[in-house]
């Protein structure tokens, strides 16, 4: 078995990773191309979840104009609706962008660069998704009830999204990694 095959299989030898205090291997033995392939596969799985949710939300938003009660929206609610649709469209574009990017550069030996750009687009898409969700919640809850607590409820939910999507992952990254 060659050194490269032994590394891929996780076998011993000169190229073996050191183990941490729990006996887990630190790092992976993969070529830059293998790493790009693995990271691309991970990104595709992440994109599927975010894209589906965003596309469903945008689909519902686009059908609202055909509902009989749409005419009842105040000018402020109409403005909020337009902002929400624009944010949802921008989020959808950013989340679908990696698919187009990959299709256009496929076979050009640009996978590491494609992974970096796809990751950036997904990050932008998730930020736009938070803004879309906040805007949509504000619109729906303001329309459903004119209660003074609605902005506070939406702000609390946005904080929850930020905690789940950003604070917790960044905390874990800081706590459990050495700064890669």
PDB file of N, CA and C in Angstrom, residues 45-122:
ATOM      1  N   UNK A  45     -24.909  19.994   0.846  1.00  0.00           N
ATOM      2  CA  UNK A  45     -25.892  19.584   1.853  1.00  0.00           C
ATOM      3  C   UNK A  45     -26.452  20.795   2.593  1.00  0.00           C
ATOM      4  N   UNK A  46     -25.583  21.750   2.940  1.00  0.00           N
ATOM      5  CA  UNK A  46     -26.029  22.965   3.624  1.00  0.00           C
ATOM      6  C   UNK A  46     -26.958  23.784   2.727  1.00  0.00           C
ATOM      7  N   UNK A  47     -26.585  23.913   1.470  1.00  0.00           N
ATOM      8  CA  UNK A  47     -27.381  24.694   0.522  1.00  0.00           C
ATOM      9  C   UNK A  47     -28.781  24.113   0.389  1.00  0.00           C
ATOM     10  N   UNK A  48     -28.888  22.797   0.357  1.00  0.00           N
ATOM     11  CA  UNK A  48     -30.202  22.161   0.172  1.00  0.00           C
ATOM     12  C   UNK A  48     -31.189  22.598   1.243  1.00  0.00           C
ATOM     13  N   UNK A  49     -30.744  22.651   2.485  1.00  0.00           N
ATOM     14  CA  UNK A  49     -31.631  23.033   3.585  1.00  0.00           C
ATOM     15  C   UNK A  49     -32.038  24.494   3.445  1.00  0.00           C
ATOM     16  N   UNK A  50     -31.069  25.378   3.281  1.00  0.00           N
ATOM     17  CA  UNK A  50     -31.347  26.809   3.221  1.00  0.00           C
ATOM     18  C   UNK A  50     -32.149  27.170   1.968  1.00  0.00           C
ATOM     19  N   UNK A  51     -31.772  26.592   0.831  1.00  0.00           N
ATOM     20  CA  UNK A  51     -32.482  26.894  -0.419  1.00  0.00           C
ATOM     21  C   UNK A  51     -33.944  26.504  -0.333  1.00  0.00           C
ATOM     22  N   UNK A  52     -34.214  25.330   0.176  1.00  0.00           N
ATOM     23  CA  UNK A  52     -35.591  24.845   0.243  1.00  0.00           C
ATOM     24  C   UNK A  52     -36.442  25.762   1.109  1.00  0.00           C
ATOM     25  N   UNK A  53     -35.944  26.081   2.288  1.00  0.00           N
ATOM     26  CA  UNK A  53     -36.691  26.963   3.173  1.00  0.00           C
ATOM     27  C   UNK A  53     -36.934  28.330   2.555  1.00  0.00           C
ATOM     28  N   UNK A  54     -35.905  28.883   1.938  1.00  0.00           N
ATOM     29  CA  UNK A  54     -36.030  30.218   1.353  1.00  0.00           C
ATOM     30  C   UNK A  54     -36.964  30.199   0.152  1.00  0.00           C
ATOM     31  N   UNK A  55     -36.894  29.170  -0.667  1.00  0.00           N
ATOM     32  CA  UNK A  55     -37.757  29.085  -1.840  1.00  0.00           C
ATOM     33  C   UNK A  55     -39.225  28.938  -1.440  1.00  0.00           C
ATOM     34  N   UNK A  56     -39.492  28.184  -0.393  1.00  0.00           N
ATOM     35  CA  UNK A  56     -40.876  28.033   0.078  1.00  0.00           C
ATOM     36  C   UNK A  56     -41.389  29.368   0.596  1.00  0.00           C
ATOM     37  N   UNK A  57     -40.575  30.053   1.425  1.00  0.00           N
ATOM     38  CA  UNK A  57     -40.986  31.354   1.946  1.00  0.00           C
ATOM     39  C   UNK A  57     -41.218  32.352   0.818  1.00  0.00           C
ATOM     40  N   UNK A  58     -40.306  32.409  -0.144  1.00  0.00           N
ATOM     41  CA  UNK A  58     -40.462  33.338  -1.260  1.00  0.00           C
ATOM     42  C   UNK A  58     -41.707  32.989  -2.078  1.00  0.00           C
ATOM     43  N   UNK A  59     -41.957  31.720  -2.281  1.00  0.00           N
ATOM     44  CA  UNK A  59     -43.160  31.297  -3.006  1.00  0.00           C
ATOM     45  C   UNK A  59     -44.426  31.790  -2.332  1.00  0.00           C
ATOM     46  N   UNK A  60     -44.498  31.644  -1.019  1.00  0.00           N
ATOM     47  CA  UNK A  60     -45.666  32.157  -0.295  1.00  0.00           C
ATOM     48  C   UNK A  60     -45.756  33.673  -0.417  1.00  0.00           C
ATOM     49  N   UNK A  61     -44.629  34.352  -0.286  1.00  0.00           N
ATOM     50  CA  UNK A  61     -44.640  35.816  -0.391  1.00  0.00           C
ATOM     51  C   UNK A  61     -45.131  36.279  -1.755  1.00  0.00           C
ATOM     52  N   UNK A  62     -44.735  35.568  -2.795  1.00  0.00           N
ATOM     53  CA  UNK A  62     -45.130  35.962  -4.141  1.00  0.00           C
ATOM     54  C   UNK A  62     -46.614  35.740  -4.403  1.00  0.00           C
ATOM     55  N   UNK A  63     -47.229  34.829  -3.681  1.00  0.00           N
ATOM     56  CA  UNK A  63     -48.657  34.563  -3.899  1.00  0.00           C
ATOM     57  C   UNK A  63     -49.564  35.491  -3.087  1.00  0.00           C
ATOM     58  N   UNK A  64     -48.987  36.187  -2.111  1.00  0.00           N
ATOM     59  CA  UNK A  64     -49.784  37.057  -1.241  1.00  0.00           C
ATOM     60  C   UNK A  64     -50.547  38.115  -2.031  1.00  0.00           C
ATOM     61  N   UNK A  65     -49.953  38.640  -3.084  1.00  0.00           N
ATOM     62  CA  UNK A  65     -50.618  39.707  -3.848  1.00  0.00           C
ATOM     63  C   UNK A  65     -51.939  39.240  -4.460  1.00  0.00           C
ATOM     64  N   UNK A  66     -52.132  37.951  -4.596  1.00  0.00           N
ATOM     65  CA  UNK A  66     -53.362  37.426  -5.187  1.00  0.00           C
ATOM     66  C   UNK A  66     -54.433  37.131  -4.136  1.00  0.00           C
ATOM     67  N   UNK A  67     -54.101  37.326  -2.868  1.00  0.00           N
ATOM     68  CA  UNK A  67     -55.072  37.102  -1.792  1.00  0.00           C
ATOM     69  C   UNK A  67     -56.018  38.299  -1.720  1.00  0.00           C
ATOM     70  N   UNK A  68     -57.292  38.046  -1.449  1.00  0.00           N
ATOM     71  CA  UNK A  68     -58.267  39.144  -1.395  1.00  0.00           C
ATOM     72  C   UNK A  68     -57.907  40.231  -0.379  1.00  0.00           C
ATOM     73  N   UNK A  69     -57.306  39.883   0.722  1.00  0.00           N
ATOM     74  CA  UNK A  69     -57.011  40.862   1.773  1.00  0.00           C
ATOM     75  C   UNK A  69     -55.763  41.680   1.490  1.00  0.00           C
ATOM     76  N   UNK A  70     -55.054  41.399   0.397  1.00  0.00           N
ATOM     77  CA  UNK A  70     -53.844  42.163   0.077  1.00  0.00           C
ATOM     78  C   UNK A  70     -54.171  43.650  -0.069  1.00  0.00           C
ATOM     79  N   UNK A  71     -55.330  43.950  -0.611  1.00  0.00           N
ATOM     80  CA  UNK A  71     -55.741  45.344  -0.804  1.00  0.00           C
ATOM     81  C   UNK A  71     -55.909  46.086   0.517  1.00  0.00           C
ATOM     82  N   UNK A  72     -56.033  45.342   1.621  1.00  0.00           N
ATOM     83  CA  UNK A  72     -56.202  45.958   2.935  1.00  0.00           C
ATOM     84  C   UNK A  72     -54.886  46.437   3.551  1.00  0.00           C
ATOM     85  N   UNK A  73     -53.762  46.109   2.932  1.00  0.00           N
ATOM     86  CA  UNK A  73     -52.477  46.531   3.490  1.00  0.00           C
ATOM     87  C   UNK A  73     -52.375  48.057   3.483  1.00  0.00           C
ATOM     88  N   UNK A  74     -51.875  48.592   4.584  1.00  0.00           N
ATOM     89  CA  UNK A  74     -51.618  50.037   4.640  1.00  0.00           C
ATOM     90  C   UNK A  74     -50.398  50.337   3.783  1.00  0.00           C
ATOM     91  N   UNK A  75     -50.117  51.616   3.563  1.00  0.00           N
ATOM     92  CA  UNK A  75     -48.944  51.960   2.742  1.00  0.00           C
ATOM     93  C   UNK A  75     -47.653  51.497   3.425  1.00  0.00           C
ATOM     94  N   UNK A  76     -47.593  51.572   4.761  1.00  0.00           N
ATOM     95  CA  UNK A  76     -46.408  51.073   5.476  1.00  0.00           C
ATOM     96  C   UNK A  76     -46.275  49.550   5.326  1.00  0.00           C
ATOM     97  N   UNK A  77     -47.387  48.849   5.424  1.00  0.00           N
ATOM     98  CA  UNK A  77     -47.359  47.392   5.267  1.00  0.00           C
ATOM     99  C   UNK A  77     -46.994  47.005   3.836  1.00  0.00           C
ATOM    100  N   UNK A  78     -47.484  47.775   2.866  1.00  0.00           N
ATOM    101  CA  UNK A  78     -47.142  47.518   1.469  1.00  0.00           C
ATOM    102  C   UNK A  78     -45.642  47.713   1.242  1.00  0.00           C
ATOM    103  N   UNK A  79     -45.099  48.773   1.824  1.00  0.00           N
ATOM    104  CA  UNK A  79     -43.649  49.007   1.726  1.00  0.00           C
ATOM    105  C   UNK A  79     -42.889  47.857   2.369  1.00  0.00           C
ATOM    106  N   UNK A  80     -43.332  47.422   3.538  1.00  0.00           N
ATOM    107  CA  UNK A  80     -42.696  46.301   4.227  1.00  0.00           C
ATOM    108  C   UNK A  80     -42.797  45.028   3.388  1.00  0.00           C
ATOM    109  N   UNK A  81     -43.928  44.830   2.726  1.00  0.00           N
ATOM    110  CA  UNK A  81     -44.101  43.665   1.848  1.00  0.00           C
ATOM    111  C   UNK A  81     -43.085  43.707   0.695  1.00  0.00           C
ATOM    112  N   UNK A  82     -42.943  44.873   0.072  1.00  0.00           N
ATOM    113  CA  UNK A  82     -41.998  45.014  -1.050  1.00  0.00           C
ATOM    114  C   UNK A  82     -40.573  44.750  -0.579  1.00  0.00           C
ATOM    115  N   UNK A  83     -40.219  45.290   0.567  1.00  0.00           N
ATOM    116  CA  UNK A  83     -38.880  45.058   1.135  1.00  0.00           C
ATOM    117  C   UNK A  83     -38.680  43.562   1.413  1.00  0.00           C
ATOM    118  N   UNK A  84     -39.703  42.921   1.962  1.00  0.00           N
ATOM    119  CA  UNK A  84     -39.622  41.493   2.282  1.00  0.00           C
ATOM    120  C   UNK A  84     -39.417  40.655   1.027  1.00  0.00           C
ATOM    121  N   UNK A  85     -40.176  40.947  -0.022  1.00  0.00           N
ATOM    122  CA  UNK A  85     -40.023  40.206  -1.287  1.00  0.00           C
ATOM    123  C   UNK A  85     -38.638  40.449  -1.886  1.00  0.00           C
ATOM    124  N   UNK A  86     -38.168  41.688  -1.836  1.00  0.00           N
ATOM    125  CA  UNK A  86     -36.830  41.988  -2.372  1.00  0.00           C
ATOM    126  C   UNK A  86     -35.760  41.253  -1.586  1.00  0.00           C
ATOM    127  N   UNK A  87     -35.852  41.260  -0.259  1.00  0.00           N
ATOM    128  CA  UNK A  87     -34.881  40.533   0.563  1.00  0.00           C
ATOM    129  C   UNK A  87     -34.940  39.028   0.275  1.00  0.00           C
ATOM    130  N   UNK A  88     -36.153  38.485   0.166  1.00  0.00           N
ATOM    131  CA  UNK A  88     -36.310  37.058  -0.132  1.00  0.00           C
ATOM    132  C   UNK A  88     -35.740  36.693  -1.488  1.00  0.00           C
ATOM    133  N   UNK A  89     -35.928  37.566  -2.459  1.00  0.00           N
ATOM    134  CA  UNK A  89     -35.376  37.323  -3.795  1.00  0.00           C
ATOM    135  C   UNK A  89     -33.847  37.377  -3.769  1.00  0.00           C
ATOM    136  N   UNK A  90     -33.302  38.348  -3.039  1.00  0.00           N
ATOM    137  CA  UNK A  90     -31.846  38.458  -2.930  1.00  0.00           C
ATOM    138  C   UNK A  90     -31.261  37.244  -2.210  1.00  0.00           C
ATOM    139  N   UNK A  91     -31.922  36.798  -1.143  1.00  0.00           N
ATOM    140  CA  UNK A  91     -31.458  35.612  -0.413  1.00  0.00           C
ATOM    141  C   UNK A  91     -31.490  34.382  -1.312  1.00  0.00           C
ATOM    142  N   UNK A  92     -32.585  34.228  -2.053  1.00  0.00           N
ATOM    143  CA  UNK A  92     -32.706  33.087  -2.966  1.00  0.00           C
ATOM    144  C   UNK A  92     -31.594  33.112  -4.008  1.00  0.00           C
ATOM    145  N   UNK A  93     -31.317  34.298  -4.560  1.00  0.00           N
ATOM    146  CA  UNK A  93     -30.231  34.424  -5.540  1.00  0.00           C
ATOM    147  C   UNK A  93     -28.889  34.027  -4.967  1.00  0.00           C
ATOM    148  N   UNK A  94     -28.603  34.475  -3.744  1.00  0.00           N
ATOM    149  CA  UNK A  94     -27.324  34.143  -3.118  1.00  0.00           C
ATOM    150  C   UNK A  94     -27.230  32.648  -2.809  1.00  0.00           C
ATOM    151  N   UNK A  95     -28.349  32.044  -2.412  1.00  0.00           N
ATOM    152  CA  UNK A  95     -28.324  30.622  -2.062  1.00  0.00           C
ATOM    153  C   UNK A  95     -28.310  29.706  -3.278  1.00  0.00           C
ATOM    154  N   UNK A  96     -28.806  30.181  -4.409  1.00  0.00           N
ATOM    155  CA  UNK A  96     -28.763  29.385  -5.641  1.00  0.00           C
ATOM    156  C   UNK A  96     -27.473  29.677  -6.413  1.00  0.00           C
ATOM    157  N   UNK A  97     -26.854  30.823  -6.147  1.00  0.00           N
ATOM    158  CA  UNK A  97     -25.623  31.220  -6.837  1.00  0.00           C
ATOM    159  C   UNK A  97     -24.537  30.152  -6.900  1.00  0.00           C
ATOM    160  N   UNK A  98     -24.270  29.428  -5.792  1.00  0.00           N
ATOM    161  CA  UNK A  98     -23.208  28.405  -5.855  1.00  0.00           C
ATOM    162  C   UNK A  98     -23.461  27.324  -6.899  1.00  0.00           C
ATOM    163  N   UNK A  99     -24.720  27.028  -7.165  1.00  0.00           N
ATOM    164  CA  UNK A  99     -25.041  26.011  -8.178  1.00  0.00           C
ATOM    165  C   UNK A  99     -24.597  26.505  -9.552  1.00  0.00           C
ATOM    166  N   UNK A 100     -24.963  27.727  -9.888  1.00  0.00           N
ATOM    167  CA  UNK A 100     -24.569  28.317 -11.159  1.00  0.00           C
ATOM    168  C   UNK A 100     -23.052  28.466 -11.257  1.00  0.00           C
ATOM    169  N   UNK A 101     -22.455  28.943 -10.151  1.00  0.00           N
ATOM    170  CA  UNK A 101     -21.001  29.115 -10.111  1.00  0.00           C
ATOM    171  C   UNK A 101     -20.303  27.792 -10.427  1.00  0.00           C
ATOM    172  N   UNK A 102     -20.739  26.731  -9.746  1.00  0.00           N
ATOM    173  CA  UNK A 102     -20.132  25.417  -9.967  1.00  0.00           C
ATOM    174  C   UNK A 102     -20.330  24.945 -11.401  1.00  0.00           C
ATOM    175  N   UNK A 103     -21.536  25.141 -11.933  1.00  0.00           N
ATOM    176  CA  UNK A 103     -21.833  24.682 -13.285  1.00  0.00           C
ATOM    177  C   UNK A 103     -20.940  25.387 -14.297  1.00  0.00           C
ATOM    178  N   UNK A 104     -20.711  26.683 -14.110  1.00  0.00           N
ATOM    179  CA  UNK A 104     -19.926  27.452 -15.076  1.00  0.00           C
ATOM    180  C   UNK A 104     -18.436  27.134 -14.994  1.00  0.00           C
ATOM    181  N   UNK A 105     -17.920  26.856 -13.803  1.00  0.00           N
ATOM    182  CA  UNK A 105     -16.472  26.604 -13.669  1.00  0.00           C
ATOM    183  C   UNK A 105     -16.123  25.125 -13.603  1.00  0.00           C
ATOM    184  N   UNK A 106     -17.128  24.237 -13.657  1.00  0.00           N
ATOM    185  CA  UNK A 106     -16.869  22.797 -13.565  1.00  0.00           C
ATOM    186  C   UNK A 106     -15.880  22.353 -14.639  1.00  0.00           C
ATOM    187  N   UNK A 107     -14.950  21.512 -14.244  1.00  0.00           N
ATOM    188  CA  UNK A 107     -13.968  20.970 -15.172  1.00  0.00           C
ATOM    189  C   UNK A 107     -12.804  21.903 -15.464  1.00  0.00           C
ATOM    190  N   UNK A 108     -12.725  23.025 -14.780  1.00  0.00           N
ATOM    191  CA  UNK A 108     -11.657  24.008 -15.025  1.00  0.00           C
ATOM    192  C   UNK A 108     -10.603  23.997 -13.924  1.00  0.00           C
ATOM    193  N   UNK A 109     -10.668  22.984 -13.052  1.00  0.00           N
ATOM    194  CA  UNK A 109      -9.719  22.846 -11.940  1.00  0.00           C
ATOM    195  C   UNK A 109      -9.767  24.055 -11.002  1.00  0.00           C
ATOM    196  N   UNK A 110     -10.982  24.527 -10.739  1.00  0.00           N
ATOM    197  CA  UNK A 110     -11.178  25.685  -9.866  1.00  0.00           C
ATOM    198  C   UNK A 110     -12.000  25.330  -8.624  1.00  0.00           C
ATOM    199  N   UNK A 111     -12.051  24.052  -8.280  1.00  0.00           N
ATOM    200  CA  UNK A 111     -12.929  23.660  -7.178  1.00  0.00           C
ATOM    201  C   UNK A 111     -12.566  24.354  -5.858  1.00  0.00           C
ATOM    202  N   UNK A 112     -11.280  24.471  -5.479  1.00  0.00           N
ATOM    203  CA  UNK A 112     -11.001  25.197  -4.218  1.00  0.00           C
ATOM    204  C   UNK A 112     -11.530  26.635  -4.243  1.00  0.00           C
ATOM    205  N   UNK A 113     -11.394  27.308  -5.371  1.00  0.00           N
ATOM    206  CA  UNK A 113     -11.912  28.671  -5.486  1.00  0.00           C
ATOM    207  C   UNK A 113     -13.440  28.659  -5.488  1.00  0.00           C
ATOM    208  N   UNK A 114     -14.027  27.680  -6.162  1.00  0.00           N
ATOM    209  CA  UNK A 114     -15.488  27.560  -6.193  1.00  0.00           C
ATOM    210  C   UNK A 114     -16.037  27.335  -4.786  1.00  0.00           C
ATOM    211  N   UNK A 115     -15.331  26.540  -3.992  1.00  0.00           N
ATOM    212  CA  UNK A 115     -15.759  26.292  -2.615  1.00  0.00           C
ATOM    213  C   UNK A 115     -15.732  27.589  -1.812  1.00  0.00           C
ATOM    214  N   UNK A 116     -14.679  28.375  -1.972  1.00  0.00           N
ATOM    215  CA  UNK A 116     -14.581  29.651  -1.240  1.00  0.00           C
ATOM    216  C   UNK A 116     -15.709  30.604  -1.646  1.00  0.00           C
ATOM    217  N   UNK A 117     -15.950  30.729  -2.950  1.00  0.00           N
ATOM    218  CA  UNK A 117     -17.009  31.633  -3.410  1.00  0.00           C
ATOM    219  C   UNK A 117     -18.384  31.127  -3.004  1.00  0.00           C
ATOM    220  N   UNK A 118     -18.597  29.828  -3.093  1.00  0.00           N
ATOM    221  CA  UNK A 118     -19.884  29.255  -2.680  1.00  0.00           C
ATOM    222  C   UNK A 118     -20.114  29.504  -1.193  1.00  0.00           C
ATOM    223  N   UNK A 119     -19.079  29.343  -0.399  1.00  0.00           N
ATOM    224  CA  UNK A 119     -19.192  29.588   1.031  1.00  0.00           C
ATOM    225  C   UNK A 119     -19.561  31.044   1.306  1.00  0.00           C
ATOM    226  N   UNK A 120     -18.957  31.960   0.581  1.00  0.00           N
ATOM    227  CA  UNK A 120     -19.281  33.386   0.743  1.00  0.00           C
ATOM    228  C   UNK A 120     -20.730  33.670   0.351  1.00  0.00           C
ATOM    229  N   UNK A 121     -21.161  33.083  -0.760  1.00  0.00           N
ATOM    230  CA  UNK A 121     -22.545  33.288  -1.199  1.00  0.00           C
ATOM    231  C   UNK A 121     -23.538  32.728  -0.184  1.00  0.00           C
ATOM    232  N   UNK A 122     -23.238  31.572   0.380  1.00  0.00           N
ATOM    233  CA  UNK A 122     -24.123  30.978   1.379  1.00  0.00           C
ATOM    234  C   UNK A 122     -24.189  31.876   2.615  1.00  0.00           C
TER     235      UNK A 122
END
